[in-house]
XYZ file of C-alpha atoms in Angstrom:
681
model
C 72.820 -119.571 59.796
C 73.333 -116.893 57.303
C 72.455 -113.182 58.126
C 69.242 -111.490 56.571
C 69.710 -110.226 52.878
C 67.093 -108.075 50.937
C 65.465 -109.690 47.931
C 67.329 -108.384 44.824
C 64.270 -108.721 42.632
C 62.137 -106.337 44.832
C 64.975 -103.874 44.722
C 64.991 -103.911 40.942
C 61.149 -103.391 40.887
C 61.550 -100.284 43.114
C 64.129 -98.762 40.868
C 61.901 -99.318 37.841
C 58.961 -97.620 39.559
C 61.024 -94.545 40.408
C 62.127 -94.268 36.791
C 58.543 -94.513 35.597
C 57.336 -91.745 37.963
C 60.193 -89.550 36.782
C 59.209 -90.055 33.083
C 55.533 -89.261 33.915
C 56.554 -86.078 35.644
C 58.842 -85.098 32.820
C 55.941 -85.660 30.255
C 53.528 -83.499 32.188
C 56.087 -80.781 32.722
C 56.946 -80.811 28.995
C 53.258 -80.670 28.121
C 52.821 -77.723 30.494
C 55.772 -75.885 28.852
C 54.335 -76.493 25.322
C 50.876 -75.250 26.291
C 52.366 -72.182 27.828
C 54.342 -71.484 24.701
C 51.208 -71.934 22.589
C 49.144 -69.655 24.835
C 51.816 -66.982 24.784
C 52.133 -67.267 21.020
C 48.350 -66.935 20.548
C 48.389 -63.869 22.813
C 51.184 -62.371 20.689
C 49.279 -63.141 17.446
C 46.075 -61.650 18.801
C 47.264 -58.555 20.609
C 50.613 -57.739 19.040
C 50.737 -59.039 15.455
C 46.926 -59.244 14.919
C 46.350 -55.816 13.462
C 49.329 -56.074 11.160
C 48.178 -59.500 9.938
C 44.612 -58.274 9.524
C 45.878 -55.360 7.430
C 47.931 -57.724 5.356
C 44.749 -59.867 4.868
C 42.443 -56.998 3.885
C 44.774 -54.525 2.445
C 44.264 -55.785 -1.069
C 40.462 -55.235 -1.160
C 38.971 -52.952 -3.801
C 35.564 -51.305 -3.535
C 33.605 -49.627 -6.361
C 31.894 -46.361 -5.904
C 29.301 -45.902 -8.673
C 28.986 -42.764 -10.750
C 25.672 -41.696 -12.259
C 25.138 -42.971 -15.907
C 24.616 -40.335 -18.533
C 21.180 -40.960 -20.039
C 20.487 -40.937 -23.731
C 18.095 -38.469 -25.399
C 14.526 -38.890 -26.602
C 13.926 -37.112 -29.934
C 10.849 -36.465 -31.953
C 10.286 -37.703 -35.510
C 12.082 -34.613 -36.867
C 15.149 -35.116 -34.725
C 14.268 -32.391 -32.220
C 15.306 -33.382 -28.656
C 12.303 -33.715 -26.299
C 14.115 -35.156 -23.318
C 17.866 -34.797 -23.046
C 20.676 -34.742 -20.460
C 22.835 -31.702 -20.194
C 26.394 -32.496 -19.069
C 27.981 -30.906 -16.032
C 31.147 -31.478 -14.098
C 31.374 -32.129 -10.327
C 34.337 -32.249 -7.897
C 34.571 -35.363 -5.740
C 37.056 -35.968 -2.925
C 38.174 -39.277 -1.569
C 39.539 -38.939 1.991
C 43.047 -40.419 2.169
C 43.296 -40.193 5.904
C 41.111 -40.244 8.998
C 39.943 -36.710 9.782
C 37.233 -37.641 12.226
C 36.776 -36.544 15.786
C 38.926 -39.520 16.900
C 42.351 -38.889 18.491
C 44.066 -39.871 15.222
C 41.619 -37.805 13.119
C 42.109 -34.634 15.208
C 45.821 -34.759 14.598
C 45.137 -34.681 10.873
C 42.358 -32.034 11.069
C 44.555 -28.999 10.259
C 45.586 -30.639 7.001
C 42.008 -31.079 5.796
C 41.000 -27.566 6.933
C 43.899 -26.226 4.827
C 42.632 -28.194 1.830
C 39.072 -26.900 2.257
C 40.448 -23.307 2.395
C 42.408 -23.916 -0.810
C 39.358 -25.310 -2.581
C 37.220 -22.338 -1.511
C 39.929 -19.941 -2.879
C 39.811 -21.757 -6.295
C 36.011 -21.752 -6.332
C 36.030 -17.976 -5.655
C 38.723 -17.237 -8.225
C 37.462 -19.469 -11.107
C 33.860 -20.301 -10.401
C 30.707 -18.762 -11.895
C 30.407 -15.303 -10.313
C 26.604 -15.605 -10.399
C 26.589 -18.848 -8.469
C 26.154 -19.012 -4.702
C 29.503 -18.850 -2.940
C 30.759 -21.853 -0.879
C 32.392 -21.264 2.505
C 35.058 -23.403 4.217
C 32.331 -24.605 6.485
C 30.259 -25.676 3.498
C 33.232 -27.681 2.090
C 33.994 -29.287 5.426
C 30.320 -30.297 5.769
C 30.371 -31.794 2.296
C 33.517 -33.822 3.255
C 31.472 -35.666 5.912
C 34.583 -36.196 8.081
C 32.800 -38.202 10.781
C 31.106 -40.575 8.261
C 27.600 -39.602 9.207
C 26.302 -40.027 5.617
C 28.708 -42.443 3.917
C 31.622 -44.820 4.729
C 35.145 -43.415 4.954
C 36.257 -44.797 1.597
C 33.422 -43.326 -0.514
C 34.171 -40.159 -2.479
C 32.452 -36.994 -1.262
C 30.617 -34.773 -3.707
C 32.054 -31.360 -2.866
C 30.673 -29.111 -5.613
C 28.523 -29.645 -8.661
C 28.244 -27.626 -11.913
C 31.836 -26.535 -12.022
C 32.816 -23.824 -14.449
C 35.243 -24.700 -17.238
C 37.913 -22.725 -15.470
C 37.459 -24.615 -12.256
C 37.694 -27.901 -14.205
C 40.811 -26.771 -15.952
C 42.515 -25.649 -12.717
C 41.898 -28.880 -10.875
C 42.915 -31.057 -13.864
C 46.172 -29.051 -14.264
C 47.001 -29.267 -10.599
C 45.843 -32.816 -9.985
C 49.091 -33.828 -8.275
C 48.446 -31.147 -5.638
C 45.089 -32.567 -4.723
C 45.345 -36.295 -4.005
C 41.945 -37.981 -3.962
C 40.215 -35.240 -6.068
C 38.372 -36.396 -9.149
C 36.451 -34.370 -11.765
C 33.394 -36.446 -12.550
C 30.945 -35.812 -15.497
C 27.339 -35.720 -14.380
C 24.110 -34.800 -16.131
C 20.801 -33.103 -15.508
C 17.610 -34.269 -17.215
C 15.793 -31.562 -19.121
C 12.598 -31.532 -21.165
C 11.474 -29.327 -24.047
C 9.993 -26.074 -22.791
C 7.305 -26.486 -25.488
C 5.797 -29.305 -23.348
C 5.832 -31.822 -26.171
C 3.771 -34.930 -25.263
C 4.682 -34.505 -21.626
C 2.870 -37.516 -20.206
C 3.916 -39.766 -23.129
C 7.593 -38.994 -22.576
C 7.451 -39.552 -18.819
C 9.837 -38.510 -16.104
C 12.609 -39.668 -13.752
C 12.817 -40.351 -10.025
C 15.410 -41.834 -7.702
C 15.794 -45.542 -7.817
C 15.545 -46.005 -4.066
C 11.958 -44.854 -4.151
C 10.710 -47.007 -7.076
C 11.446 -50.506 -5.855
C 7.794 -51.282 -5.509
C 7.498 -51.216 -9.273
C 8.000 -54.737 -10.782
C 10.760 -53.581 -13.140
C 12.853 -52.021 -10.438
C 12.094 -54.689 -7.866
C 13.797 -57.208 -10.278
C 16.738 -54.840 -10.828
C 17.212 -54.443 -7.054
C 17.495 -58.222 -6.800
C 19.900 -58.392 -9.683
C 22.053 -55.751 -7.947
C 22.976 -58.312 -5.269
C 24.509 -60.696 -7.718
C 25.543 -58.320 -10.532
C 29.126 -58.867 -11.544
C 29.475 -55.863 -13.861
C 29.822 -52.733 -11.695
C 28.666 -50.633 -14.645
C 25.145 -52.215 -14.383
C 24.699 -51.794 -10.653
C 22.091 -49.246 -9.786
C 22.839 -46.792 -6.966
C 20.159 -45.647 -4.586
C 20.327 -42.055 -5.802
C 20.330 -42.856 -9.514
C 17.417 -41.398 -11.446
C 15.318 -43.927 -13.392
C 12.349 -43.687 -15.721
C 9.040 -43.942 -13.924
C 6.489 -43.456 -16.706
C 6.166 -43.079 -20.494
C 9.052 -43.652 -22.878
C 11.465 -42.896 -20.064
C 10.440 -46.136 -18.347
C 9.563 -48.057 -21.500
C 13.132 -47.619 -22.747
C 14.908 -47.439 -19.425
C 17.508 -50.180 -20.223
C 18.383 -48.558 -23.571
C 18.467 -44.964 -22.359
C 20.445 -45.670 -19.202
C 23.753 -46.825 -20.674
C 26.264 -47.846 -17.991
C 27.265 -46.037 -14.865
C 30.898 -45.269 -14.187
C 32.681 -46.070 -10.971
C 35.704 -45.235 -8.933
C 37.923 -48.178 -7.938
C 39.077 -47.575 -4.327
C 41.662 -49.613 -2.442
C 40.362 -50.114 1.130
C 42.312 -50.315 4.358
C 41.158 -52.285 7.476
C 39.863 -49.024 8.843
C 37.480 -48.803 5.860
C 39.393 -45.869 4.475
C 40.927 -45.340 1.027
C 44.372 -47.023 1.005
C 45.950 -45.892 -2.240
C 45.198 -43.831 -5.262
C 41.595 -44.330 -6.564
C 41.089 -44.949 -10.290
C 38.017 -43.876 -12.262
C 36.082 -45.669 -14.958
C 33.887 -43.029 -16.716
C 30.174 -43.687 -17.432
C 29.040 -44.839 -20.856
C 26.185 -42.736 -22.278
C 23.000 -44.519 -23.194
C 21.321 -44.882 -26.551
C 19.058 -42.246 -28.115
C 15.459 -43.040 -28.798
C 13.821 -41.628 -31.904
C 10.140 -41.234 -31.145
C 7.398 -41.397 -33.753
C 5.801 -38.321 -32.154
C 6.215 -35.351 -34.395
C 6.487 -32.090 -32.461
C 4.566 -29.922 -34.936
C 1.654 -32.372 -35.125
C 1.778 -32.931 -31.382
C 1.736 -29.186 -30.571
C -1.135 -28.711 -33.015
C -3.121 -31.456 -31.266
C -2.407 -29.970 -27.821
C -3.338 -26.388 -28.862
C -6.413 -27.609 -30.686
C -7.736 -29.179 -27.397
C -6.908 -26.071 -25.400
C -8.586 -23.801 -27.965
C -11.655 -26.072 -28.122
C -12.100 -26.154 -24.405
C -12.091 -22.389 -24.347
C -14.573 -22.275 -27.151
C -16.927 -24.632 -25.408
C -16.813 -22.389 -22.313
C -17.819 -19.301 -24.286
C -20.055 -20.504 -27.169
C -23.447 -22.124 -26.443
C -23.909 -25.568 -28.019
C -27.488 -26.882 -28.131
C -28.520 -23.912 -26.056
C -25.936 -24.120 -23.243
C -22.270 -23.609 -22.439
C -20.038 -26.588 -21.564
C -17.922 -25.082 -18.819
C -17.392 -28.487 -17.228
C -15.374 -29.595 -20.309
C -11.949 -29.172 -18.757
C -10.006 -32.071 -20.175
C -9.311 -33.450 -23.640
C -7.423 -36.333 -25.186
C -6.321 -37.146 -28.815
C -4.272 -39.797 -30.568
C -3.196 -39.791 -34.160
C -1.962 -43.048 -35.619
C -0.579 -43.842 -39.075
C -2.674 -46.547 -40.798
C 0.158 -48.212 -42.620
C 2.908 -48.160 -39.958
C 1.125 -47.878 -36.636
C 3.337 -44.908 -35.823
C 1.739 -42.624 -33.228
C 2.485 -39.101 -34.474
C 0.545 -37.300 -31.743
C -0.617 -38.328 -28.227
C -2.126 -35.356 -26.406
C -3.410 -35.352 -22.791
C -4.685 -31.943 -21.609
C -4.161 -30.400 -19.158
C -0.420 -31.053 -19.121
C 2.396 -29.453 -17.046
C 6.049 -28.457 -17.211
C 7.967 -31.774 -16.759
C 11.065 -29.959 -15.589
C 9.414 -29.675 -12.204
C 10.718 -33.225 -11.400
C 14.183 -31.695 -11.463
C 13.639 -28.167 -10.292
C 10.611 -28.695 -7.981
C 7.455 -26.590 -7.741
C 5.301 -24.848 -5.050
C 2.170 -26.358 -6.489
C 2.530 -30.046 -6.552
C -1.226 -30.525 -6.004
C -1.992 -29.217 -9.442
C 0.756 -31.313 -11.073
C -0.325 -34.529 -9.395
C -3.865 -34.217 -10.660
C -2.867 -34.619 -14.265
C 0.703 -35.964 -14.456
C -0.379 -39.276 -15.891
C -1.223 -40.020 -19.584
C -4.974 -39.649 -20.049
C -4.920 -41.283 -23.467
C -4.024 -44.646 -21.789
C -4.866 -44.285 -18.090
C -7.954 -42.796 -16.397
C -6.417 -41.886 -12.959
C -4.372 -38.786 -12.095
C -4.780 -37.648 -15.708
C -7.231 -34.827 -15.362
C -10.913 -34.718 -14.458
C -13.797 -32.875 -15.990
C -15.973 -30.422 -13.971
C -18.142 -33.272 -12.695
C -15.134 -35.523 -11.936
C -15.318 -37.692 -15.062
C -12.218 -39.635 -16.020
C -10.542 -39.801 -19.406
C -12.044 -43.174 -20.297
C -15.683 -42.473 -21.300
C -18.429 -44.517 -22.976
C -17.852 -44.827 -26.718
C -21.306 -43.687 -27.773
C -21.961 -43.942 -31.506
C -18.314 -44.571 -32.392
C -19.019 -48.199 -31.686
C -21.618 -48.415 -34.444
C -19.299 -49.283 -37.345
C -18.323 -52.422 -35.387
C -21.981 -53.071 -34.388
C -22.894 -53.059 -38.054
C -19.966 -55.379 -38.986
C -21.056 -57.770 -36.202
C -24.682 -57.752 -37.481
C -23.673 -58.410 -41.053
C -21.098 -61.085 -40.129
C -23.666 -62.852 -37.850
C -26.282 -62.695 -40.642
C -28.663 -60.768 -38.409
C -29.467 -58.677 -41.515
C -28.067 -58.202 -45.027
C -26.620 -55.169 -46.797
C -29.899 -54.719 -48.754
C -32.316 -55.303 -45.826
C -34.268 -52.259 -44.779
C -35.274 -51.329 -41.206
C -38.280 -49.127 -40.495
C -36.757 -46.510 -38.165
C -39.563 -44.793 -36.194
C -37.110 -42.876 -33.923
C -37.093 -45.280 -30.999
C -36.621 -48.993 -30.115
C -38.460 -50.894 -27.374
C -37.119 -53.967 -25.651
C -37.626 -56.192 -22.612
C -40.604 -57.016 -20.398
C -40.715 -53.521 -19.043
C -40.794 -52.080 -22.641
C -37.623 -50.055 -22.113
C -37.056 -47.363 -24.763
C -34.021 -46.009 -26.549
C -34.460 -42.938 -28.748
C -32.468 -41.643 -31.666
C -30.723 -38.307 -31.202
C -33.401 -35.684 -31.193
C -35.920 -38.529 -31.422
C -35.660 -38.276 -35.157
C -37.347 -41.005 -37.222
C -35.177 -41.953 -40.212
C -37.745 -44.019 -42.116
C -36.691 -47.018 -44.193
C -32.896 -47.410 -43.875
C -30.368 -50.144 -44.663
C -27.175 -50.842 -42.655
C -25.088 -48.217 -44.557
C -27.727 -45.487 -43.948
C -28.265 -46.513 -40.404
C -24.634 -45.878 -39.764
C -24.600 -42.534 -41.627
C -27.763 -41.409 -39.665
C -26.350 -42.930 -36.484
C -29.619 -44.666 -35.693
C -29.799 -45.973 -32.133
C -33.094 -47.739 -32.903
C -31.487 -49.819 -35.713
C -28.629 -50.883 -33.470
C -30.866 -51.911 -30.625
C -33.516 -53.839 -32.705
C -31.287 -55.287 -35.421
C -27.965 -55.849 -33.644
C -28.442 -56.025 -29.814
C -31.795 -57.764 -29.732
C -31.174 -60.076 -32.642
C -27.812 -61.105 -31.300
C -29.542 -61.925 -28.012
C -32.242 -63.883 -29.836
C -29.565 -65.926 -31.597
C -27.296 -66.710 -28.652
C -29.332 -65.998 -25.507
C -27.170 -65.586 -22.414
C -24.053 -66.427 -24.484
C -24.600 -63.254 -26.510
C -22.455 -61.133 -24.185
C -19.585 -63.597 -24.691
C -20.006 -63.393 -28.451
C -19.996 -59.593 -28.251
C -16.995 -59.584 -25.969
C -15.018 -61.721 -28.369
C -15.693 -59.246 -31.227
C -14.718 -56.329 -29.019
C -11.397 -57.822 -27.989
C -10.534 -58.771 -31.529
C -10.856 -55.087 -32.346
C -8.682 -54.036 -29.418
C -11.475 -52.872 -27.082
C -11.023 -54.301 -23.583
C -7.442 -55.572 -24.178
C -4.043 -53.984 -24.184
C -3.037 -52.135 -27.367
C 0.445 -53.691 -26.740
C 2.002 -50.245 -27.315
C 4.565 -51.087 -24.645
C 3.737 -48.010 -22.613
C 3.718 -48.687 -18.882
C 0.468 -48.473 -16.901
C -1.817 -48.968 -19.942
C -5.472 -49.366 -18.952
C -7.533 -52.148 -20.677
C -10.839 -50.272 -20.342
C -13.961 -50.902 -18.343
C -16.316 -53.569 -19.665
C -19.885 -52.927 -18.448
C -21.877 -55.196 -20.659
C -20.718 -58.187 -18.561
C -22.456 -56.616 -15.589
C -25.879 -58.231 -16.135
C -27.176 -57.132 -12.726
C -26.477 -53.495 -13.565
C -28.059 -53.788 -17.055
C -31.092 -55.702 -15.709
C -30.992 -58.576 -18.207
C -28.864 -60.139 -20.955
C -31.150 -58.513 -23.519
C -30.705 -55.068 -21.960
C -26.950 -55.546 -21.805
C -26.893 -56.281 -25.565
C -29.224 -53.391 -26.316
C -27.121 -50.746 -24.533
C -23.875 -52.279 -25.885
C -25.046 -52.026 -29.443
C -25.037 -48.283 -29.505
C -21.992 -47.694 -27.284
C -23.399 -47.328 -23.711
C -21.752 -50.347 -22.107
C -17.989 -49.935 -22.450
C -15.418 -47.273 -21.504
C -12.162 -47.304 -23.389
C -8.990 -45.245 -23.728
C -8.286 -42.794 -26.523
C -5.366 -44.985 -27.707
C -7.670 -47.982 -27.900
C -10.123 -45.928 -29.946
C -7.265 -44.855 -32.298
C -6.168 -48.473 -32.710
C -9.794 -49.481 -33.393
C -10.167 -46.692 -36.005
C -6.902 -47.871 -37.590
C -8.237 -51.384 -37.730
C -11.370 -50.186 -39.520
C -9.115 -48.327 -42.027
C -6.998 -51.514 -42.480
C -10.222 -53.530 -42.944
C -9.591 -56.082 -40.213
C -5.882 -55.901 -39.351
C -5.081 -54.737 -35.824
C -1.554 -53.271 -35.675
C 0.608 -52.287 -32.712
C 0.838 -48.567 -31.922
C 4.493 -47.675 -32.344
C 6.036 -44.983 -30.170
C 9.628 -45.347 -31.437
C 11.013 -45.646 -34.944
C 14.619 -46.487 -34.075
C 17.294 -46.653 -31.410
C 20.729 -45.334 -32.170
C 24.103 -45.108 -30.309
C 26.006 -41.961 -29.646
C 27.809 -42.323 -32.993
C 24.539 -42.395 -34.899
C 24.709 -46.114 -35.600
C 21.202 -47.694 -35.690
C 20.953 -50.307 -32.984
C 17.350 -51.277 -33.648
C 14.591 -50.245 -36.000
C 10.807 -50.528 -35.478
C 8.170 -51.132 -38.175
C 4.682 -52.366 -38.710
C 3.640 -55.144 -36.370
C 0.378 -56.981 -36.966
C -1.339 -58.220 -33.766
C -4.352 -60.070 -35.274
C -6.592 -60.046 -38.338
C -10.348 -60.531 -38.680
C -11.803 -61.788 -41.912
C -15.080 -60.267 -43.222
C -16.481 -60.295 -46.757
C -15.275 -57.253 -48.751
C -18.900 -56.166 -49.208
C -19.336 -55.776 -45.457
C -16.262 -53.539 -45.285
C -17.543 -51.489 -48.193
C -20.938 -50.932 -46.456
C -19.371 -49.837 -43.237
C -16.648 -47.577 -44.629
C -19.150 -45.835 -46.966
C -21.524 -45.563 -44.046
C -18.933 -43.757 -41.928
C -20.153 -40.536 -43.487
C -21.481 -38.322 -40.651
C -23.076 -35.175 -42.237
C -23.030 -31.541 -41.114
C -19.561 -31.422 -39.729
C -18.788 -27.757 -39.872
C -15.167 -28.246 -38.827
C -14.598 -30.297 -42.050
C -16.660 -28.184 -44.470
C -13.574 -27.255 -46.582
C -11.526 -30.421 -45.965
C -9.889 -31.324 -49.316
C -10.124 -35.070 -48.843
C -12.947 -37.683 -48.779
C -12.684 -39.298 -45.357
C -14.461 -41.817 -43.156
C -15.714 -40.598 -39.779
C -18.101 -41.390 -36.903
C -19.111 -38.928 -34.235
C -20.186 -40.101 -30.812
C -22.098 -38.489 -27.926
C -22.103 -40.855 -24.998
C -24.408 -40.197 -22.036
C -23.001 -40.642 -18.590
C -24.730 -40.444 -15.218
C -23.449 -38.102 -12.510
C -24.681 -37.328 -9.073
C -24.506 -33.682 -7.965
C -25.931 -32.249 -4.746
C -27.685 -35.553 -4.193
C -29.439 -35.474 -7.561
C -28.981 -37.717 -10.597
C -28.120 -36.016 -13.860
C -26.909 -36.984 -17.352
C -23.985 -35.352 -19.130
C -22.760 -35.779 -22.698
C -19.202 -36.676 -23.707
C -17.849 -35.750 -27.115
C -16.176 -38.648 -28.968
C -14.857 -38.778 -32.537
C -12.996 -41.218 -34.697
C -11.951 -40.805 -38.388
C -9.388 -41.855 -40.930
C -8.330 -40.100 -44.100
C -8.494 -40.426 -47.036
C -11.382 -42.877 -47.287
C -9.544 -44.790 -50.015
C -5.874 -45.544 -49.266
C -6.007 -44.063 -45.767
C -2.896 -42.665 -44.222
C -3.946 -41.408 -40.773
C -6.519 -42.401 -38.139
C -7.467 -39.970 -35.356
C -9.467 -40.412 -32.078
C -10.519 -37.523 -29.882
C -12.369 -37.496 -26.534
C -13.753 -34.427 -24.738
C -15.417 -35.426 -21.460
C -18.552 -33.293 -20.896
C -17.968 -31.626 -24.245
C -21.475 -32.224 -25.586
C -21.988 -33.542 -29.139
C -18.926 -35.061 -30.640
C -19.537 -33.239 -33.899
C -19.155 -29.900 -32.139
C -16.566 -30.682 -29.465
C -14.223 -33.469 -30.611
C -14.378 -33.168 -34.405
C -12.804 -29.695 -34.650
C -9.738 -31.027 -32.723
C -9.433 -33.898 -35.178
C -9.631 -31.547 -38.155
C -6.588 -29.549 -36.929
C -4.635 -32.736 -36.413
C -5.396 -33.924 -39.950
C -4.288 -30.466 -41.256
C -1.031 -30.631 -39.334
C -0.249 -34.079 -40.602
C -1.150 -33.034 -44.154
C 1.280 -30.180 -43.883
C 4.166 -32.378 -42.636
C 3.655 -35.697 -44.344
C 0.711 -35.232 -46.734
C -2.519 -37.235 -46.494
C -2.034 -38.126 -50.154
C 1.729 -38.865 -49.593
C 2.825 -35.345 -50.541
C 3.352 -32.685 -47.822
C 1.181 -29.564 -48.241
C 2.800 -26.825 -46.152
C 0.741 -23.731 -45.599
C 1.746 -20.567 -47.313
C 3.443 -18.383 -44.670
C 2.353 -15.109 -46.273
C -1.210 -16.325 -46.437
C -1.124 -17.267 -42.738
C 0.119 -13.824 -41.824
C -2.395 -12.131 -44.070
C -5.267 -14.069 -42.385
C -4.021 -13.081 -38.898
C -3.069 -16.661 -38.076
């Protein structure tokens, strides 16, 4: 019997198992080593090489710091600047190091304090001796070293309104002052003569105007704007009203900017480069300063006259406001747009201690009834038209065949209408006898308008009569925008649609027929008067004649723009234009031209001390000459009494001023200077 011997196959299996376990252990050990290496490498990347890599990643970034654009000018029709920007130079500093209260910043602080002292020395040596002196503390504060007001990379505005010597010094020694830039800025100024203040408008900072649709849209565009010259900064001044806002895009130009390389610490990392601003275009307004100033002074003088001279037995001390618009019949050019009281528009730059008085009349009363002055009994600038509506009333009556040119109305001084037998009297309750349409207009017969226009139109159309009336009104620009382009233009207040207030459709038509059911702006009245002069063509009021660049090249020109046309038989126009012949206008006694005119005295209810009262507003429209008219004028004097005695004298002075500059017959007629001095004028 053989001795015991292990199974060779089992031994081989044991060896194989040991080798497998060894390989598994080696695999896990290798994996452990690899993970350790990765973790260590990640730690090195994060804590050792991270800042350096981050700097490499972000070191090439450039940020733009916007510089204020230089706004173009607004000039009058003679080329006189009304609103303009005066250039000035400011010193800006870009911090090239950290000078904050951090440990690193404190190490650099002596360096920046030395720079501040050097700047103050230059300011004292070369600055305007009359200007307030800057101290080192002032300069350090302006540097904003702890980034309280702006990021580290943004240039700091150290000093504005540098003298020419200061500018020259810093430009010549630019290499000694790294980060210093001389930047051209501007200050908006307005004519001290107060030329059409509310029409020109004013500027405010962009950041406070984003509730306005125009600037809300620009704020959205800022977020995706690729051209840095078109990005609005928060502090940039923008037009808020008048031509300043109407031509904001053209006047603005493009802002400049400073290209600043940025470090990971959000500091400047290299030498900044500057792209200067591009000045905006100049706007040539249609307003002529001499005609405008004549209109403004005429209103001021007339208000004083009404306060001291009894009219119809009483003084009109509550007449505290006045509005006038003069518009060329052929072109639509607005040569005067006066809203009184006005104010010094430079207060928006320089400030004032009496903002309350400014805010009561800083808006344009010829287009807007709010914050544009109030009469003594708080009446706004939009008043009832009164008899100035009668030329259109007669045209409507003729066109609707309610009567003919040769039909005669028995005017007994009053008209009666409705179930309650309501009465409307003529002025002074005067009975005019047998009158046709032309004479009814000349005599300003309320009775004719009520009986033959208002009541007959109601009899023809019933409850639809107010819609028919409204359609005519809007075709003549009453109750719709004049489309002048001026911001905040009011469309007027339509009262004839308020049947509950009137009492009935018949009453609504009766009161509308002689001007007691619609309140409109002075610009609307001027456009309406121009349409009468043009015999049915409504044209756009133009406030600008052209836009030019800084080299004088015309960028855009404006001319006559027709908005709509109404066709009436020529005979109807002849009757109305001949009927616009109000008599006994003392202000026009020696006027050398035959002209068409219509006075108005609208009655308006007021409540004072709990009692109801009626006040009279003076309204006047006219165009001259009657044949081949050149100029149309509208004047409104709230609480001025009869239009013939309150508003007409203002219109006369406007016509005279236009005749002197342009000529109502096409030839200027300047007054003789010696004659003026001899008459004490």
